[in-house]
Short mmCIF file of C-alpha atoms and ligand atoms in Angstrom, two decimals:
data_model
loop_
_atom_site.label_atom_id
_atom_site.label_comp_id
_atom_site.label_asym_id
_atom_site.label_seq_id
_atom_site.Cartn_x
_atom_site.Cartn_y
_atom_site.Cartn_z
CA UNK I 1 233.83 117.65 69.25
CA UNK I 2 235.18 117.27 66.17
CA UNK I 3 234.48 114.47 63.67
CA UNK I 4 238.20 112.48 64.31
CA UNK I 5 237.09 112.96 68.06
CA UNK I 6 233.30 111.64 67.37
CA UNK I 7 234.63 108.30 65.37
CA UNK I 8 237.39 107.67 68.24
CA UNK I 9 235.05 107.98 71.11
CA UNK I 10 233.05 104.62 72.27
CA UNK I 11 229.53 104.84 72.10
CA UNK I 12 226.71 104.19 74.27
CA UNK I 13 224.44 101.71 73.44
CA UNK I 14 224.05 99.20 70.30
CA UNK I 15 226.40 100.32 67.84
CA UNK I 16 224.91 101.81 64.74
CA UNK I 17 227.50 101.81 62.17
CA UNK I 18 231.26 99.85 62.37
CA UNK I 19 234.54 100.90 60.87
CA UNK I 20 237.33 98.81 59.82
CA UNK I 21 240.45 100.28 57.89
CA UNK I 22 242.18 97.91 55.28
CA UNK I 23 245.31 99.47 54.81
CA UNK I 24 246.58 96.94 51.50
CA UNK I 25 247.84 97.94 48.21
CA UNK I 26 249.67 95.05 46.63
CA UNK I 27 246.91 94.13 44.08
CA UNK I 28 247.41 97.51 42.98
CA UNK I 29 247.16 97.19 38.88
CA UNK I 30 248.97 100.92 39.12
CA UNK I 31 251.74 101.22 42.10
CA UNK I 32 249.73 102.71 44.82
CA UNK I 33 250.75 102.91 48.67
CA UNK I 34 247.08 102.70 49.65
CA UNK I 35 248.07 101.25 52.82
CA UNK I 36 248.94 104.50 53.98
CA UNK I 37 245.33 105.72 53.86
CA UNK I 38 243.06 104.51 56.76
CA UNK I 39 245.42 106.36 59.03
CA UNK I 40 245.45 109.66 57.00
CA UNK I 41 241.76 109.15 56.51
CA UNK I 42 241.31 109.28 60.47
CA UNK I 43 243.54 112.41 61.22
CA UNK I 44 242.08 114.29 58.09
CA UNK I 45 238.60 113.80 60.10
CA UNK I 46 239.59 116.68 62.67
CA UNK I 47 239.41 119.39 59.64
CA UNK I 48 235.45 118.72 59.79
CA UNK I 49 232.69 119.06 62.41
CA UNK I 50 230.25 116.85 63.16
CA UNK I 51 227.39 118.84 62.52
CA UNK I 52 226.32 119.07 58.57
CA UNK I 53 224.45 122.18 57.95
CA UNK I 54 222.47 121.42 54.58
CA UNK I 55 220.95 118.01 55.95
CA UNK I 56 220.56 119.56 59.29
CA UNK I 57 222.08 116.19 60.60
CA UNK I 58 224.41 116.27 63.89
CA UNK I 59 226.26 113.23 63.37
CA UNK I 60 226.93 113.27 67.36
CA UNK I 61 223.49 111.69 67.07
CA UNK I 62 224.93 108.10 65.53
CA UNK I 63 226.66 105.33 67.64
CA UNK I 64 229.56 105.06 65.57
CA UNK I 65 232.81 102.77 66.54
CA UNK I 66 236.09 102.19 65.03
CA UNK I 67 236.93 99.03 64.88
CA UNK I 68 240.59 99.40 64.10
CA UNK I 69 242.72 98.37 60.96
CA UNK I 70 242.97 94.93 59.93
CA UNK I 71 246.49 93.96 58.87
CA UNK I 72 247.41 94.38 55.68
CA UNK I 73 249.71 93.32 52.85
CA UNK I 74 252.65 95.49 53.14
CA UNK I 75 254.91 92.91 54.40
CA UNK I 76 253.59 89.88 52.58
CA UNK I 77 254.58 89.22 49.11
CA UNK I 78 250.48 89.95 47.83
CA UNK I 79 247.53 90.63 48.87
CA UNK I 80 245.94 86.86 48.85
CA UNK I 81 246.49 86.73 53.05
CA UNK I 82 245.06 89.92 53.79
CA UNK I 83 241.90 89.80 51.73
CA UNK I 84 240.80 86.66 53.34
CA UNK I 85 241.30 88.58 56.72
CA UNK I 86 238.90 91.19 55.61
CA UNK I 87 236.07 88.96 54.66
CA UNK I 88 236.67 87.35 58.06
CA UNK I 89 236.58 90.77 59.77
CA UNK I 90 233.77 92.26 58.05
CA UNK I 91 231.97 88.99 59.01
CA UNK I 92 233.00 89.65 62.37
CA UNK I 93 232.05 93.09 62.07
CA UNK I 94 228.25 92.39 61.51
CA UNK I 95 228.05 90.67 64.83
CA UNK I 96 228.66 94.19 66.35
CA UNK I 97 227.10 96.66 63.76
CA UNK I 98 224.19 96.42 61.02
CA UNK I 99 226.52 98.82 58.60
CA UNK I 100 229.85 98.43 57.78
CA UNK I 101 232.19 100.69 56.73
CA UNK I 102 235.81 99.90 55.10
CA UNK I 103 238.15 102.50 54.76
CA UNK I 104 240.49 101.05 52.01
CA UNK I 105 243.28 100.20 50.78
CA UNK I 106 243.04 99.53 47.27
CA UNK I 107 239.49 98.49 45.48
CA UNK I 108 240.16 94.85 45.28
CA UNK I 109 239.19 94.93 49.01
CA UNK I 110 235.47 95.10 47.57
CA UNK I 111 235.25 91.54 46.50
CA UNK I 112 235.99 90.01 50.64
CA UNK I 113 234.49 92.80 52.14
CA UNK I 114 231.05 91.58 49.84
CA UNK I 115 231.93 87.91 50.96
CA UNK I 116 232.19 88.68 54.50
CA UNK I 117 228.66 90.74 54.46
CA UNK I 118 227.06 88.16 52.34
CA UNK I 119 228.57 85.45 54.91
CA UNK I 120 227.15 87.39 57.99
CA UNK I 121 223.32 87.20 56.43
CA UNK I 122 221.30 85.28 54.10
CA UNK I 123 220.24 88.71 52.57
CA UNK I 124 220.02 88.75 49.16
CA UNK I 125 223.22 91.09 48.38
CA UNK I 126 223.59 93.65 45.41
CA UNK I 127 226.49 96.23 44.53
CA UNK I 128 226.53 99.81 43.68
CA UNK I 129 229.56 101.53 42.73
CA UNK I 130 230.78 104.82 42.19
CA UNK I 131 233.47 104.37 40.15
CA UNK I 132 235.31 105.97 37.07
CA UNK I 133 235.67 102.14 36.17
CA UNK I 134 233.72 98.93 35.65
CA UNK I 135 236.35 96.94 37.44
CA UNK I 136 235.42 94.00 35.01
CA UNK I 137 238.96 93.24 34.24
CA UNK I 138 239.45 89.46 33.51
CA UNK I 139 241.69 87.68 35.84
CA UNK I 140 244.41 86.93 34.09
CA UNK I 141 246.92 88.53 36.84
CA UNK I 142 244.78 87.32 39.77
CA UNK I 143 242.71 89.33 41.63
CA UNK I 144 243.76 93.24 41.45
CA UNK I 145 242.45 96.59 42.30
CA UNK I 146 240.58 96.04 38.57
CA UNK I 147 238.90 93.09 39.11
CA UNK I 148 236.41 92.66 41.79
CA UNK I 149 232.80 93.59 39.98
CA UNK I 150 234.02 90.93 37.88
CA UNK I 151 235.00 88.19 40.55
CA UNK I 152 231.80 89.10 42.24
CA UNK I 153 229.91 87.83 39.35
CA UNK I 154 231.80 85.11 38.35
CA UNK I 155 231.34 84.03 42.15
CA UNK I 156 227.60 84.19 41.34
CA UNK I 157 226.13 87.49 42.19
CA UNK I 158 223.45 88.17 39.08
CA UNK I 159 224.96 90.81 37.19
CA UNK I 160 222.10 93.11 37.28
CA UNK I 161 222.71 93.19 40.94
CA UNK I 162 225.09 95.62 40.05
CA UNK I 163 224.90 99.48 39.06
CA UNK I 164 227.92 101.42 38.46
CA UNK I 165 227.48 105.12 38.68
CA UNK I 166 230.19 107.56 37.47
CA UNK I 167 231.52 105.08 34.52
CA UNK I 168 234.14 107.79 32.38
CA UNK I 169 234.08 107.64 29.09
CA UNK I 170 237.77 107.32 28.33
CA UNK I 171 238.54 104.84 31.59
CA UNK I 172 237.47 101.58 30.27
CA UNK I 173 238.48 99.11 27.58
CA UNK I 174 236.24 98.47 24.81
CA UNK I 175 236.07 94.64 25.80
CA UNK I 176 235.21 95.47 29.61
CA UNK I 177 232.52 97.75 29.15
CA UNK I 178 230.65 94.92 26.97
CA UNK I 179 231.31 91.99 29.46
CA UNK I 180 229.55 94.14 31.59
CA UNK I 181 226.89 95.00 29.36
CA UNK I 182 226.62 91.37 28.61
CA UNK I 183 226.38 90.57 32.12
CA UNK I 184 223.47 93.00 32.81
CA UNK I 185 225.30 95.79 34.98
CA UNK I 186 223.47 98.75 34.77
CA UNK I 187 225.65 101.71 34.27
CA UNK I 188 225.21 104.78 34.87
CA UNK I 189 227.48 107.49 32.71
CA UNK I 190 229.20 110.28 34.50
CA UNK I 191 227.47 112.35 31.66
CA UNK I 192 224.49 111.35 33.40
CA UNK I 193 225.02 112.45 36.53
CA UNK I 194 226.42 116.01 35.18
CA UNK I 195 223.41 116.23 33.47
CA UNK I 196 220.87 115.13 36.25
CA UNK I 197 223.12 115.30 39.77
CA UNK I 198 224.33 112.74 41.14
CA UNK I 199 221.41 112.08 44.07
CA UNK I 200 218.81 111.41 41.14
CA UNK I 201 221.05 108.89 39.42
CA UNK I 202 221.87 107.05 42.97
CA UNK I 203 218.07 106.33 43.37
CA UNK I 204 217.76 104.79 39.89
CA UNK I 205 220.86 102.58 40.29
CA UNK I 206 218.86 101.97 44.19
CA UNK I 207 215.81 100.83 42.06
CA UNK I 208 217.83 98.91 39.73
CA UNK I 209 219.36 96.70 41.78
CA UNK I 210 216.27 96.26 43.91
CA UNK I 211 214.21 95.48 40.76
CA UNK I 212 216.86 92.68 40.28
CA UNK I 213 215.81 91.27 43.82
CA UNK I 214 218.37 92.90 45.99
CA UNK I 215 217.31 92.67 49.30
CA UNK I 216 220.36 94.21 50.28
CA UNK I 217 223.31 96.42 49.06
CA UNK I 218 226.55 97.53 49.79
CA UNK I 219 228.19 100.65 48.12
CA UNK I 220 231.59 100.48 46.84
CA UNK I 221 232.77 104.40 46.80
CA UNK I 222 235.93 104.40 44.31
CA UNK I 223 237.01 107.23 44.89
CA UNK I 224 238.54 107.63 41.35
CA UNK I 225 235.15 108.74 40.38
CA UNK I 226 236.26 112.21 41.25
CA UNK I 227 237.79 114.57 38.81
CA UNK I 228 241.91 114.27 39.10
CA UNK I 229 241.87 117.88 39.73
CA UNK I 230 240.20 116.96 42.95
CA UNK I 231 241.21 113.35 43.77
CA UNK I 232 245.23 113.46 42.81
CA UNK I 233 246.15 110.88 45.16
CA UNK I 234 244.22 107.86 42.96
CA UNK I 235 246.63 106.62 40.39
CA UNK I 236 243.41 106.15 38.09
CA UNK I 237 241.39 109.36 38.59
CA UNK I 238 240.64 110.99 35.25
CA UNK I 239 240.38 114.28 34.23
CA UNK I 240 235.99 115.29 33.84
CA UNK I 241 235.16 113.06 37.01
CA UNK I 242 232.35 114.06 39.72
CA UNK I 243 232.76 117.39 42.02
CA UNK I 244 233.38 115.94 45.71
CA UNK I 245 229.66 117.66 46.07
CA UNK I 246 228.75 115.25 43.58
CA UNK I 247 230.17 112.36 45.20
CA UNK I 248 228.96 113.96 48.83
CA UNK I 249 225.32 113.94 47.95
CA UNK I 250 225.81 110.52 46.36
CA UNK I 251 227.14 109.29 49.53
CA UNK I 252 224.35 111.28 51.42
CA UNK I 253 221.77 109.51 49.31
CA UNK I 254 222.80 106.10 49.46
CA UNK I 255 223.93 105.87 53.55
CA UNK I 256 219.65 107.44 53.82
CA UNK I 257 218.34 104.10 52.51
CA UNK I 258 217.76 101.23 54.48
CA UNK I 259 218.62 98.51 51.94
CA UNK I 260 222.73 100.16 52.11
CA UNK I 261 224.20 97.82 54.69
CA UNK I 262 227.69 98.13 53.92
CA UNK I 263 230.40 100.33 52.33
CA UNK I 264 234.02 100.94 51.06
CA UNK I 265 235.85 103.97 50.45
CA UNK I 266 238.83 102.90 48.16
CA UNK I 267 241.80 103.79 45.51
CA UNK I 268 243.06 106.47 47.55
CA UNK I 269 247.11 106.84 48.44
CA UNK I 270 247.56 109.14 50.67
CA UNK I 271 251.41 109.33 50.45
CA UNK I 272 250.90 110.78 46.36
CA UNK I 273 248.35 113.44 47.68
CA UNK I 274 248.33 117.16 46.97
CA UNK I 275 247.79 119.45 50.18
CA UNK I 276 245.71 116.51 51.28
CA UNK I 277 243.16 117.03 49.35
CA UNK I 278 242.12 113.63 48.09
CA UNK I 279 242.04 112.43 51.65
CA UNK I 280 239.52 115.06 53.08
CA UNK I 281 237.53 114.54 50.10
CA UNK I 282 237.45 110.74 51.06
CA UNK I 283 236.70 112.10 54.62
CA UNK I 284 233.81 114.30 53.50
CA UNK I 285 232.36 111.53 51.40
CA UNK I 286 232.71 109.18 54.33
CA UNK I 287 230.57 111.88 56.55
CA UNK I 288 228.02 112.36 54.17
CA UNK I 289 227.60 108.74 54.04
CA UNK I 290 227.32 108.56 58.14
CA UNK I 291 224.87 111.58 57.41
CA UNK I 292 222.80 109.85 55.37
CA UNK I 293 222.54 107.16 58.21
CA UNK I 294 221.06 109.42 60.68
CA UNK I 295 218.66 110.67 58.02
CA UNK I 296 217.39 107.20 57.72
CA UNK I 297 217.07 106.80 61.33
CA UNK I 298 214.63 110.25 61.03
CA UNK I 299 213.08 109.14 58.54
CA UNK I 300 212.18 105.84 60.13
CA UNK I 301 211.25 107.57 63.59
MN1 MN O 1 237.38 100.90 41.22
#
């Protein structure tokens, strides 16, 4: 069995972790055909098995289910429509699985996605992201692909509910780094995580947000956080980003703790790749996440 085969089968049992692909790209700030991803994303699955040597972790072991793609944007005139049908399907979602997964689409799926999880709960929800950006972009064009740590906040999450892990030193503006300083987002350099690996940063942005009361926290995996040399399909991705082992054992780390009930994999458009190698990075990270899931299950055993 390989791991396309393993996510298409239907499980036995309660279902551990759901899947929903969000194929949208019209709040794209850069022009992006995102929507072509969740597909790739599933057929780029078959390169890998589901057994993951390092963690000793066979991820036949999870009950796993796609859900399917919820329609997207492509042939309405923005994305307003379709990100209200996400919250509403990733509030739907919980009712089947206690993690959810969205396979994006661009990253201003983050902001419904959040909604829908903090509609399906009455946990107290915080935000990591791995991210080349802070995504703190004011609204002055509506909600885009730029904007949704920033909508999240002005919607009322506490800002040091967030951590941001990854942040490049030449991908923000000035002004958006210090809103989100001013807010209280922790952020975590990508210095920092060359310097220390990315696993040991995760669990300080993990005891950040806690320490701020999160009872709860969903991951947002941009997967501009990667180097461009490895992630040419993301308009934004920047030249000294993460290794995809970087962003693996991230993932790992982050789908192993209990508090992680939800994540997106975003920013990727699969139609600009380069011998698909953006989209089986997105798949690897995606695995490592479901990984991490069955390490928590061990660990809780
Ligand atoms: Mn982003």
């Amino acid at each position: 069995m390989n791991a396309q085969e393993w996510l298409a089968r239907e499980p036995d049992g309660e279902l551990q972790i759901g899947v929903l692909g969000a194929p949208i790209s019209k709040a794209s700030i850069s022009p992006s055909e995102a929507w072509s991803t969740p597909t790739a994303f599933r057929e780029a699955l078959r390169r890998f098995p589901t057994w993951n040597a390092a963690l000793g972790v066979d991820l036949a072991e999870l009950r796993i289910a796609d859900l399917g793609d919820i329609p997207g944007d492509r042939d309405e005139p923005d994305a307003t429509a379709a990100h209200e049908r996400i919250r509403e399907a990733v509030l739907d979602a919980y009712a089947k699985a206690p993690i959810v997964v969205v396979i994006g689409g661009d990253n201003s799926l983050t902001r419904p996605a959040v909604r829908g999880a903090e509609a399906a709960s009455r946990l107290e929800w915080g935000v990591i992201t791995l991210d080349a950006h802070h995504d703190c972009r004011p609204l002055d064009d509506g909600p885009r692909n730029g904007t949704p740590i920033r909508q999240l906040i002005e919607g009322g999450m506490p800002g040091d509910r967030v951590a941001q892990v990854g942040i490049h030193a030449w991908g923000n503006s000035r002004e958006n780094g210090q809103w989100a300083a001013d807010q209280g987002v922790h952020v975590h350099a990508m210095e920092r995580v060359a310097q220390s690996g990315a696993g040991r940063v995760v669990e300080e942005a993990l005891h950040d947000v806690r320490d701020a009361g999160a009872t709860a926290v969903w991951a947002d995996l941009d997967i501009d956080v990667l180097d461009r040399a490895f992630a040419p399909a993301c308009p934004a991705s920047m030249p000294g980003g993460m290794t995809p082992q970087q962003l693996m054992d991230a993932a790992a780390r982050l789908g192993r703790d209990p508090a992680v009930l939800g994540a997106d994999l975003c920013e990727v458009d699969a139609n600009a790749d380069v011998a698909g190698m953006t989209v089986r990075a997105m798949a690897g990270v995606f695995l490592s996440f479901c990984a991490g899931v069955a390490l928590r299950h061990r660990d809780a055993a």
